[in-house]
Amino acid sequence: MHDVSKRISPAIESLYVKTFNSFSGPEYGIRQIFMKARQMAPCLLIFEDIDSLVNVSVRSYFLNEVDGLESNHGILMIGSTNHLERLDPGIAKRPSRFDRKYFFDDPIREVCNNPNPCLTLLLVSYWQRI
Amino acid sequence: MSPIDDFVHISTGPGSARPAPPSVSGEFLENSKGDRLFTEGLIVESLRRHHPKHHLSVTPAYLCDLIAFSKDNNDVTCLPHTGTQGLRERIFLPPARRYNDDIGGRFLDRIVFGCYDYVFKGNQFLVYVVEGADGAFGKNVYSYILVEDLTVEGKAAPQKLADELIEAATAYGQELHNEVLVFDQGFWQKSADLWHNIQKSNWEDVILEEERKKAIVDDVIGFFDGQERYQEFGVPWKVIHNSSSTKDQANYISFREASYSMAHQE
């Protein structure tokens, strides 16, 4: 968000979604979210803890907005989750929705399992600098 | 009352008829003002009376905030009109944090009634900003834009001048100015705090292998840089291609393995 916020012409704005809830229900909220994102594109659209945002009752509506008939050109969506197993396969697995997946493991476990000491060194040298 | 009283038709009886207003708009106003709360109509009627040679445009301030627009743009001037009493509420906003707050609280002026000499692109406007009750629920603020009607040849029509101002101020309100949009409780809200917090973040504080860091940054920057390439290849500008480095592929595979093992742990 910091890197893209420095860009100009066109400026890349950041849109951050806390909840789908609205006074007219979550579907209305999702509609408002995507209408604004299309207006603001090119932009980042961030869904924090997407597993708890997209529940069964709004899944169809959400997926429709994500890759339905309306153009979402220039919208880079980022979803984060700590509970991969709770995420719908329609979001986790299908292409053209969330195309890149980055897995950030528990750093300690990652360091222990990593035969390459690179990350350990990075951690240690980072803390030394502070 | 005796039973032999003359029948009186009360609805058409003498004295009950009020004089019909001289025009359709007069009739509309007659019906709208008075007992019904309709400040907008009242102000319009008053402005037409006091500024008969001006052209009037009314626009809701929640879409087109002329005062905020003038504060943030150096080429716009907005000065209180001399001879008009304004009504503004002075509000002190206490600091958002009780402890270690270096900004302190701040004062805020809320305009209930104001009249301003407004200059935009060298054009003179007289702007009234009035908060009024229009109906029983809530209050609305409207901007009343008056342009002197100089229908001289070569001069732009007054509506065109007002439209230019409304368009610029509305567009300004839609844009973000060092803010992030946050969707919460059904509304998009601008957050300057969040934007400023993000500016402090630094990739050096993220502990990841350099290659992996670079792959993530490249995905995002490459997406926004690649508009023309997406067009060239006829691909919707929303898909991130899977054709890039093997490192990404490795990330993805480790993700799949992780998801598999997590699913089986349950």
GROMACS .gro file of C-alpha atoms in nm:
model
  396
    1MET     CA    1   0.000   0.000   0.000
    2HIS     CA    2   0.288   0.232   0.079
    3ASP     CA    3   0.467   0.171  -0.251
    4VAL     CA    4   0.160   0.214  -0.466
    5SER     CA    5   0.039   0.516  -0.267
    6LYS     CA    6   0.340   0.707  -0.397
    7ARG     CA    7   0.243   0.661  -0.760
    8ILE     CA    8   0.092   0.942  -0.959
    9SER     CA    9  -0.083   0.961  -1.298
   10PRO     CA   10  -0.274   0.754  -1.249
   11ALA     CA   11  -0.265   0.754  -0.870
   12ILE     CA   12  -0.335   0.412  -0.721
   13GLU     CA   13  -0.576   0.443  -0.432
   14SER     CA   14  -0.631   0.190  -0.156
   15LEU     CA   15  -0.974   0.067  -0.054
   16TYR     CA   16  -0.996  -0.132   0.264
   17VAL     CA   17  -1.298  -0.342   0.355
   18LYS     CA   18  -1.371  -0.410   0.722
   19THR     CA   19  -1.714  -0.563   0.690
   20PHE     CA   20  -1.982  -0.631   0.430
   21ASN     CA   21  -2.255  -0.531   0.673
   22SER     CA   22  -2.469  -0.231   0.592
   23PHE     CA   23  -2.804  -0.089   0.692
   24SER     CA   24  -2.957  -0.277   0.398
   25GLY     CA   25  -2.780  -0.607   0.451
   26PRO     CA   26  -2.447  -0.749   0.337
   27GLU     CA   27  -2.545  -0.778  -0.031
   28TYR     CA   28  -2.604  -0.403  -0.048
   29GLY     CA   29  -2.265  -0.356   0.119
   30ILE     CA   30  -2.090  -0.575  -0.137
   31ARG     CA   31  -2.261  -0.384  -0.417
   32GLN     CA   32  -2.145  -0.050  -0.273
   33ILE     CA   33  -1.791  -0.187  -0.233
   34PHE     CA   34  -1.755  -0.298  -0.592
   35MET     CA   35  -1.926   0.007  -0.740
   36LYS     CA   36  -1.679   0.229  -0.556
   37ALA     CA   37  -1.383   0.010  -0.656
   38ARG     CA   38  -1.483   0.033  -1.024
   39GLN     CA   39  -1.513   0.409  -0.991
   40MET     CA   40  -1.173   0.439  -0.820
   41ALA     CA   41  -0.984   0.192  -1.046
   42PRO     CA   42  -0.692   0.152  -1.084
   43CYS     CA   43  -0.692   0.068  -0.715
   44LEU     CA   44  -0.613  -0.188  -0.448
   45LEU     CA   45  -0.916  -0.353  -0.290
   46ILE     CA   46  -0.826  -0.519   0.038
   47PHE     CA   47  -1.035  -0.776   0.222
   48GLU     CA   48  -0.888  -0.852   0.561
   49ASP     CA   49  -0.975  -1.196   0.700
   50ILE     CA   50  -1.173  -1.283   0.393
   51ASP     CA   51  -1.278  -1.619   0.539
   52SER     CA   52  -1.506  -1.443   0.786
   53LEU     CA   53  -1.630  -1.183   0.537
   54VAL     CA   54  -1.747  -1.426   0.269
   55ASN     CA   55  -1.986  -1.658   0.446
   56VAL     CA   56  -2.229  -1.901   0.289
   57SER     CA   57  -2.517  -1.655   0.263
   58VAL     CA   58  -2.328  -1.396   0.058
   59ARG     CA   59  -2.085  -1.621  -0.130
   60SER     CA   60  -2.281  -1.623  -0.453
   61TYR     CA   61  -2.331  -1.247  -0.449
   62PHE     CA   62  -1.965  -1.187  -0.378
   63LEU     CA   63  -1.843  -1.418  -0.654
   64ASN     CA   64  -2.085  -1.253  -0.896
   65GLU     CA   65  -1.931  -0.915  -0.826
   66VAL     CA   66  -1.579  -1.056  -0.848
   67ASP     CA   67  -1.615  -1.212  -1.192
   68GLY     CA   68  -1.966  -1.155  -1.309
   69LEU     CA   69  -2.062  -0.954  -1.613
   70GLU     CA   70  -1.938  -0.618  -1.493
   71SER     CA   71  -1.584  -0.514  -1.572
   72ASN     CA   72  -1.338  -0.506  -1.286
   73HIS     CA   73  -1.050  -0.370  -1.489
   74GLY     CA   74  -0.762  -0.228  -1.292
   75ILE     CA   75  -0.880  -0.359  -0.955
   76LEU     CA   76  -0.616  -0.559  -0.769
   77MET     CA   77  -0.792  -0.753  -0.494
   78ILE     CA   78  -0.599  -0.873  -0.191
   79GLY     CA   79  -0.756  -1.111   0.058
   80SER     CA   80  -0.592  -1.231   0.376
   81THR     CA   81  -0.683  -1.530   0.588
   82ASN     CA   82  -0.550  -1.726   0.882
   83HIS     CA   83  -0.793  -2.008   0.818
   84LEU     CA   84  -0.729  -2.145   0.476
   85GLU     CA   85  -0.941  -2.451   0.543
   86ARG     CA   86  -1.246  -2.233   0.603
   87LEU     CA   87  -1.209  -2.054   0.272
   88ASP     CA   88  -1.444  -2.153  -0.004
   89PRO     CA   89  -1.269  -2.342  -0.288
   90GLY     CA   90  -1.438  -2.096  -0.524
   91ILE     CA   91  -1.212  -1.831  -0.377
   92ALA     CA   92  -0.904  -2.034  -0.286
   93LYS     CA   93  -0.869  -2.251  -0.593
   94ARG     CA   94  -1.040  -2.100  -0.897
   95PRO     CA   95  -0.829  -1.899  -1.139
   96SER     CA   96  -0.916  -1.539  -1.235
   97ARG     CA   97  -1.040  -1.461  -0.887
   98PHE     CA   98  -0.738  -1.466  -0.658
   99ASP     CA   99  -0.457  -1.569  -0.892
  100ARG     CA  100  -0.158  -1.546  -0.661
  101LYS     CA  101  -0.132  -1.715  -0.327
  102TYR     CA  102   0.138  -1.626  -0.079
  103PHE     CA  103   0.183  -1.851   0.219
  104PHE     CA  104   0.341  -1.692   0.522
  105ASP     CA  105   0.422  -1.970   0.762
  106ASP     CA  106   0.489  -1.930   1.131
  107PRO     CA  107   0.837  -1.774   1.102
  108ILE     CA  108   0.983  -1.984   1.382
  109ARG     CA  109   0.862  -2.309   1.230
  110GLU     CA  110   0.974  -2.190   0.889
  111VAL     CA  111   1.320  -2.118   1.025
  112CYS     CA  112   1.344  -2.459   1.192
  113ASN     CA  113   1.227  -2.648   0.884
  114ASN     CA  114   1.432  -2.446   0.646
  115PRO     CA  115   1.756  -2.625   0.558
  116ASN     CA  116   1.878  -2.291   0.425
  117PRO     CA  117   1.979  -2.071   0.723
  118CYS     CA  118   1.899  -1.758   0.522
  119LEU     CA  119   1.579  -1.664   0.706
  120THR     CA  120   1.732  -1.723   1.049
  121LEU     CA  121   2.014  -1.492   0.957
  122LEU     CA  122   1.770  -1.234   0.834
  123LEU     CA  123   1.578  -1.246   1.160
  124VAL     CA  124   1.887  -1.224   1.374
  125SER     CA  125   2.045  -0.947   1.178
  126TYR     CA  126   1.718  -0.752   1.182
  127TRP     CA  127   1.694  -0.767   1.561
  128GLN     CA  128   2.059  -0.675   1.595
  129ARG     CA  129   2.001  -0.356   1.403
  130ILE     CA  130   1.721  -0.239   1.628
  131MET     CA  131  -7.930   2.544   1.637
  132SER     CA  132  -8.278   2.523   1.497
  133PRO     CA  133  -8.364   2.260   1.241
  134ILE     CA  134  -8.481   2.527   0.999
  135ASP     CA  135  -8.140   2.696   0.960
  136ASP     CA  136  -8.043   2.765   0.603
  137PHE     CA  137  -7.811   2.513   0.452
  138VAL     CA  138  -7.462   2.656   0.431
  139HIS     CA  139  -7.208   2.497   0.198
  140ILE     CA  140  -6.906   2.540   0.420
  141SER     CA  141  -6.646   2.446   0.162
  142THR     CA  142  -6.745   2.728  -0.078
  143GLY     CA  143  -6.885   2.964   0.182
  144PRO     CA  144  -6.787   3.328   0.175
  145GLY     CA  145  -6.449   3.410   0.322
  146SER     CA  146  -6.306   3.058   0.305
  147ALA     CA  147  -6.149   3.096  -0.040
  148ARG     CA  148  -5.793   3.223  -0.033
  149PRO     CA  149  -5.655   3.420  -0.322
  150ALA     CA  150  -5.495   3.187  -0.577
  151PRO     CA  151  -5.120   3.243  -0.614
  152PRO     CA  152  -5.031   3.411  -0.939
  153SER     CA  153  -4.828   3.124  -1.083
  154VAL     CA  154  -4.769   2.750  -1.069
  155SER     CA  155  -4.442   2.798  -0.881
  156GLY     CA  156  -4.622   3.031  -0.640
  157GLU     CA  157  -4.880   2.762  -0.582
  158PHE     CA  158  -4.606   2.505  -0.524
  159LEU     CA  159  -4.436   2.732  -0.273
  160GLU     CA  160  -4.767   2.811  -0.102
  161ASN     CA  161  -4.820   2.441  -0.058
  162SER     CA  162  -4.464   2.367   0.051
  163LYS     CA  163  -4.382   2.636   0.302
  164GLY     CA  164  -4.536   2.725   0.631
  165ASP     CA  165  -4.656   2.439   0.838
  166ARG     CA  166  -4.436   2.191   0.657
  167LEU     CA  167  -4.063   2.199   0.729
  168PHE     CA  168  -3.902   2.300   0.401
  169THR     CA  169  -3.609   2.534   0.453
  170GLU     CA  170  -3.481   2.480   0.101
  171GLY     CA  171  -3.799   2.625  -0.050
  172LEU     CA  172  -3.800   2.912   0.194
  173ILE     CA  173  -3.439   3.006   0.117
  174VAL     CA  174  -3.494   2.982  -0.258
  175GLU     CA  175  -3.794   3.210  -0.233
  176SER     CA  176  -3.601   3.456  -0.020
  177LEU     CA  177  -3.296   3.454  -0.248
  178ARG     CA  178  -3.510   3.521  -0.553
  179ARG     CA  179  -3.660   3.818  -0.373
  180HIS     CA  180  -3.327   3.960  -0.252
  181HIS     CA  181  -3.118   3.883  -0.560
  182PRO     CA  182  -3.358   3.928  -0.850
  183LYS     CA  183  -3.076   3.980  -1.101
  184HIS     CA  184  -2.888   3.665  -1.007
  185HIS     CA  185  -2.909   3.318  -1.148
  186LEU     CA  186  -2.956   3.055  -0.877
  187SER     CA  187  -2.838   2.692  -0.859
  188VAL     CA  188  -2.905   2.476  -0.555
  189THR     CA  189  -2.687   2.174  -0.483
  190PRO     CA  190  -2.671   1.937  -0.185
  191ALA     CA  191  -2.353   1.997   0.016
  192TYR     CA  192  -2.290   1.631   0.100
  193LEU     CA  193  -2.198   1.578  -0.265
  194CYS     CA  194  -2.052   1.918  -0.337
  195ASP     CA  195  -1.883   2.077  -0.037
  196LEU     CA  196  -1.783   2.420  -0.164
  197ILE     CA  197  -1.628   2.528   0.166
  198ALA     CA  198  -1.395   2.225   0.189
  199PHE     CA  199  -1.311   2.271  -0.179
  200SER     CA  200  -1.208   2.634  -0.120
  201LYS     CA  201  -0.995   2.547   0.185
  202ASP     CA  202  -0.786   2.290  -0.001
  203ASN     CA  203  -0.741   2.479  -0.326
  204ASN     CA  204  -0.527   2.788  -0.345
  205ASP     CA  205  -0.686   2.915  -0.664
  206VAL     CA  206  -1.028   2.937  -0.501
  207THR     CA  207  -1.113   3.220  -0.264
  208CYS     CA  208  -1.403   3.215  -0.026
  209LEU     CA  209  -1.455   3.511   0.207
  210PRO     CA  210  -1.751   3.581   0.432
  211HIS     CA  211  -1.977   3.831   0.259
  212THR     CA  212  -1.971   4.164   0.440
  213GLY     CA  213  -2.295   4.272   0.593
  214THR     CA  214  -2.433   3.920   0.638
  215GLN     CA  215  -2.446   3.758   0.977
  216GLY     CA  216  -2.349   3.394   0.968
  217LEU     CA  217  -2.436   3.123   1.216
  218ARG     CA  218  -2.165   2.876   1.292
  219GLU     CA  219  -2.125   2.627   1.570
  220ARG     CA  220  -1.787   2.606   1.739
  221ILE     CA  221  -1.698   2.251   1.836
  222PHE     CA  222  -1.392   2.126   2.022
  223LEU     CA  223  -1.291   1.779   1.919
  224PRO     CA  224  -1.094   1.621   2.203
  225PRO     CA  225  -0.782   1.421   2.113
  226ALA     CA  226  -0.848   1.069   1.993
  227ARG     CA  227  -0.603   0.933   2.250
  228ARG     CA  228  -0.589   1.036   2.610
  229TYR     CA  229  -0.225   0.947   2.659
  230ASN     CA  230   0.076   1.063   2.456
  231ASP     CA  231  -0.123   1.252   2.201
  232ASP     CA  232   0.102   1.510   2.043
  233ILE     CA  233  -0.161   1.678   1.828
  234GLY     CA  234  -0.411   1.758   2.102
  235GLY     CA  235  -0.771   1.828   2.019
  236ARG     CA  236  -0.881   2.071   1.756
  237PHE     CA  237  -1.156   2.316   1.690
  238LEU     CA  238  -1.412   2.272   1.420
  239ASP     CA  239  -1.659   2.518   1.276
  240ARG     CA  240  -1.990   2.382   1.164
  241ILE     CA  241  -2.172   2.616   0.933
  242VAL     CA  242  -2.544   2.643   0.991
  243PHE     CA  243  -2.587   2.959   0.789
  244GLY     CA  244  -2.320   3.136   0.587
  245CYS     CA  245  -2.288   3.374   0.296
  246TYR     CA  246  -1.964   3.397   0.100
  247ASP     CA  247  -1.801   3.588  -0.181
  248TYR     CA  248  -1.661   3.303  -0.382
  249VAL     CA  249  -1.416   3.323  -0.671
  250PHE     CA  250  -1.343   3.021  -0.886
  251LYS     CA  251  -1.146   3.043  -1.213
  252GLY     CA  252  -1.180   3.420  -1.199
  253ASN     CA  253  -1.559   3.401  -1.190
  254GLN     CA  254  -1.749   3.570  -0.908
  255PHE     CA  255  -2.015   3.381  -0.717
  256LEU     CA  256  -2.224   3.459  -0.416
  257VAL     CA  257  -2.264   3.137  -0.220
  258TYR     CA  258  -2.505   3.071   0.063
  259VAL     CA  259  -2.458   2.759   0.271
  260VAL     CA  260  -2.766   2.680   0.477
  261GLU     CA  261  -2.853   2.386   0.696
  262GLY     CA  262  -3.222   2.332   0.700
  263ALA     CA  263  -3.490   2.092   0.804
  264ASP     CA  264  -3.661   1.942   0.504
  265GLY     CA  265  -3.903   1.700   0.655
  266ALA     CA  266  -3.924   1.560   1.003
  267PHE     CA  267  -3.609   1.351   0.989
  268GLY     CA  268  -3.259   1.488   0.995
  269LYS     CA  269  -3.117   1.803   0.850
  270ASN     CA  270  -2.966   1.872   0.512
  271VAL     CA  271  -2.712   2.130   0.409
  272TYR     CA  272  -2.752   2.289   0.068
  273SER     CA  273  -2.528   2.529  -0.119
  274TYR     CA  274  -2.708   2.805  -0.304
  275ILE     CA  275  -2.491   2.939  -0.584
  276LEU     CA  276  -2.579   3.283  -0.720
  277VAL     CA  277  -2.423   3.415  -1.039
  278GLU     CA  278  -2.488   3.765  -1.156
  279ASP     CA  279  -2.695   3.727  -1.468
  280LEU     CA  280  -2.504   3.937  -1.717
  281THR     CA  281  -2.655   3.809  -2.034
  282VAL     CA  282  -2.407   3.998  -2.242
  283GLU     CA  283  -2.269   3.851  -2.559
  284GLY     CA  284  -1.936   3.681  -2.513
  285LYS     CA  285  -2.008   3.603  -2.149
  286ALA     CA  286  -2.071   3.242  -2.062
  287ALA     CA  287  -2.424   3.164  -1.957
  288PRO     CA  288  -2.461   3.177  -1.575
  289GLN     CA  289  -2.569   2.814  -1.554
  290LYS     CA  290  -2.250   2.711  -1.730
  291LEU     CA  291  -2.039   2.904  -1.479
  292ALA     CA  292  -2.222   2.745  -1.185
  293ASP     CA  293  -2.196   2.401  -1.346
  294GLU     CA  294  -1.819   2.436  -1.377
  295LEU     CA  295  -1.795   2.510  -1.006
  296ILE     CA  296  -2.028   2.227  -0.905
  297GLU     CA  297  -1.843   1.982  -1.128
  298ALA     CA  298  -1.499   2.075  -0.994
  299ALA     CA  299  -1.604   2.073  -0.629
  300THR     CA  300  -1.790   1.741  -0.662
  301ALA     CA  301  -1.497   1.577  -0.841
  302TYR     CA  302  -1.266   1.706  -0.569
  303GLY     CA  303  -1.488   1.552  -0.302
  304GLN     CA  304  -1.481   1.215  -0.480
  305GLU     CA  305  -1.103   1.203  -0.502
  306LEU     CA  306  -0.877   1.091  -0.221
  307HIS     CA  307  -0.617   1.331  -0.086
  308ASN     CA  308  -0.366   1.129   0.115
  309GLU     CA  309  -0.648   0.912   0.243
  310VAL     CA  310  -0.754   0.550   0.229
  311LEU     CA  311  -1.113   0.452   0.175
  312VAL     CA  312  -1.243   0.224   0.446
  313PHE     CA  313  -1.573   0.039   0.410
  314ASP     CA  314  -1.738   0.001   0.748
  315GLN     CA  315  -2.102  -0.034   0.854
  316GLY     CA  316  -2.229   0.019   0.503
  317PHE     CA  317  -2.038   0.335   0.414
  318TRP     CA  318  -1.713   0.420   0.244
  319GLN     CA  319  -1.525   0.654   0.476
  320LYS     CA  320  -1.206   0.843   0.409
  321SER     CA  321  -0.930   0.776   0.657
  322ALA     CA  322  -0.626   1.003   0.661
  323ASP     CA  323  -0.493   0.832   0.977
  324LEU     CA  324  -0.465   0.498   0.804
  325TRP     CA  325  -0.292   0.654   0.505
  326HIS     CA  326  -0.034   0.821   0.729
  327ASN     CA  327   0.024   0.496   0.919
  328ILE     CA  328   0.095   0.316   0.595
  329GLN     CA  329   0.357   0.573   0.499
  330LYS     CA  330   0.567   0.456   0.793
  331SER     CA  331   0.581   0.100   0.668
  332ASN     CA  332   0.898  -0.019   0.511
  333TRP     CA  333   0.987  -0.336   0.325
  334GLU     CA  334   1.310  -0.357   0.527
  335ASP     CA  335   1.102  -0.437   0.833
  336VAL     CA  336   0.946  -0.736   0.659
  337ILE     CA  337   1.153  -1.044   0.718
  338LEU     CA  338   1.129  -1.262   0.413
  339GLU     CA  339   1.379  -1.398   0.166
  340GLU     CA  340   1.472  -1.120  -0.075
  341GLU     CA  341   1.351  -1.313  -0.378
  342ARG     CA  342   1.016  -1.375  -0.224
  343LYS     CA  343   0.978  -1.014  -0.123
  344LYS     CA  344   1.068  -0.908  -0.472
  345ALA     CA  345   0.819  -1.150  -0.625
  346ILE     CA  346   0.536  -1.002  -0.417
  347VAL     CA  347   0.629  -0.643  -0.496
  348ASP     CA  348   0.673  -0.726  -0.865
  349ASP     CA  349   0.329  -0.886  -0.879
  350VAL     CA  350   0.162  -0.569  -0.756
  351ILE     CA  351   0.376  -0.314  -0.938
  352GLY     CA  352   0.375  -0.526  -1.253
  353PHE     CA  353  -0.003  -0.541  -1.244
  354PHE     CA  354  -0.040  -0.164  -1.234
  355ASP     CA  355   0.242  -0.106  -1.482
  356GLY     CA  356   0.107  -0.360  -1.724
  357GLN     CA  357  -0.216  -0.195  -1.839
  358GLU     CA  358  -0.098  -0.165  -2.198
  359ARG     CA  359   0.027  -0.522  -2.214
  360TYR     CA  360  -0.304  -0.650  -2.087
  361GLN     CA  361  -0.473  -0.453  -2.362
  362GLU     CA  362  -0.228  -0.575  -2.621
  363PHE     CA  363  -0.295  -0.938  -2.537
  364GLY     CA  364  -0.666  -0.887  -2.489
  365VAL     CA  365  -0.654  -1.014  -2.132
  366PRO     CA  366  -0.883  -0.857  -1.871
  367TRP     CA  367  -0.676  -0.622  -1.654
  368LYS     CA  368  -0.751  -0.819  -1.340
  369VAL     CA  369  -0.582  -1.154  -1.395
  370ILE     CA  370  -0.227  -1.202  -1.274
  371HIS     CA  371  -0.054  -1.440  -1.510
  372ASN     CA  372   0.099  -1.758  -1.378
  373SER     CA  373   0.380  -1.751  -1.629
  374SER     CA  374   0.636  -1.574  -1.411
  375SER     CA  375   0.925  -1.705  -1.209
  376THR     CA  376   0.960  -2.055  -1.077
  377LYS     CA  377   0.992  -1.905  -0.732
  378ASP     CA  378   0.627  -1.802  -0.745
  379GLN     CA  379   0.540  -2.148  -0.855
  380ALA     CA  380   0.727  -2.278  -0.552
  381ASN     CA  381   0.534  -2.040  -0.328
  382TYR     CA  382   0.212  -2.162  -0.472
  383ILE     CA  383   0.307  -2.525  -0.428
  384SER     CA  384   0.403  -2.469  -0.066
  385PHE     CA  385   0.068  -2.296  -0.022
  386ARG     CA  386  -0.114  -2.595  -0.164
  387GLU     CA  387   0.081  -2.834   0.054
  388ALA     CA  388   0.008  -2.623   0.355
  389SER     CA  389  -0.360  -2.609   0.276
  390TYR     CA  390  -0.362  -2.985   0.226
  391SER     CA  391  -0.189  -3.058   0.553
  392MET     CA  392  -0.407  -2.808   0.738
  393ALA     CA  393  -0.719  -2.965   0.596
  394HIS     CA  394  -0.603  -3.306   0.714
  395GLN     CA  395  -0.513  -3.189   1.058
  396GLU     CA  396  -0.872  -3.088   1.124
   0.00000   0.00000   0.00000
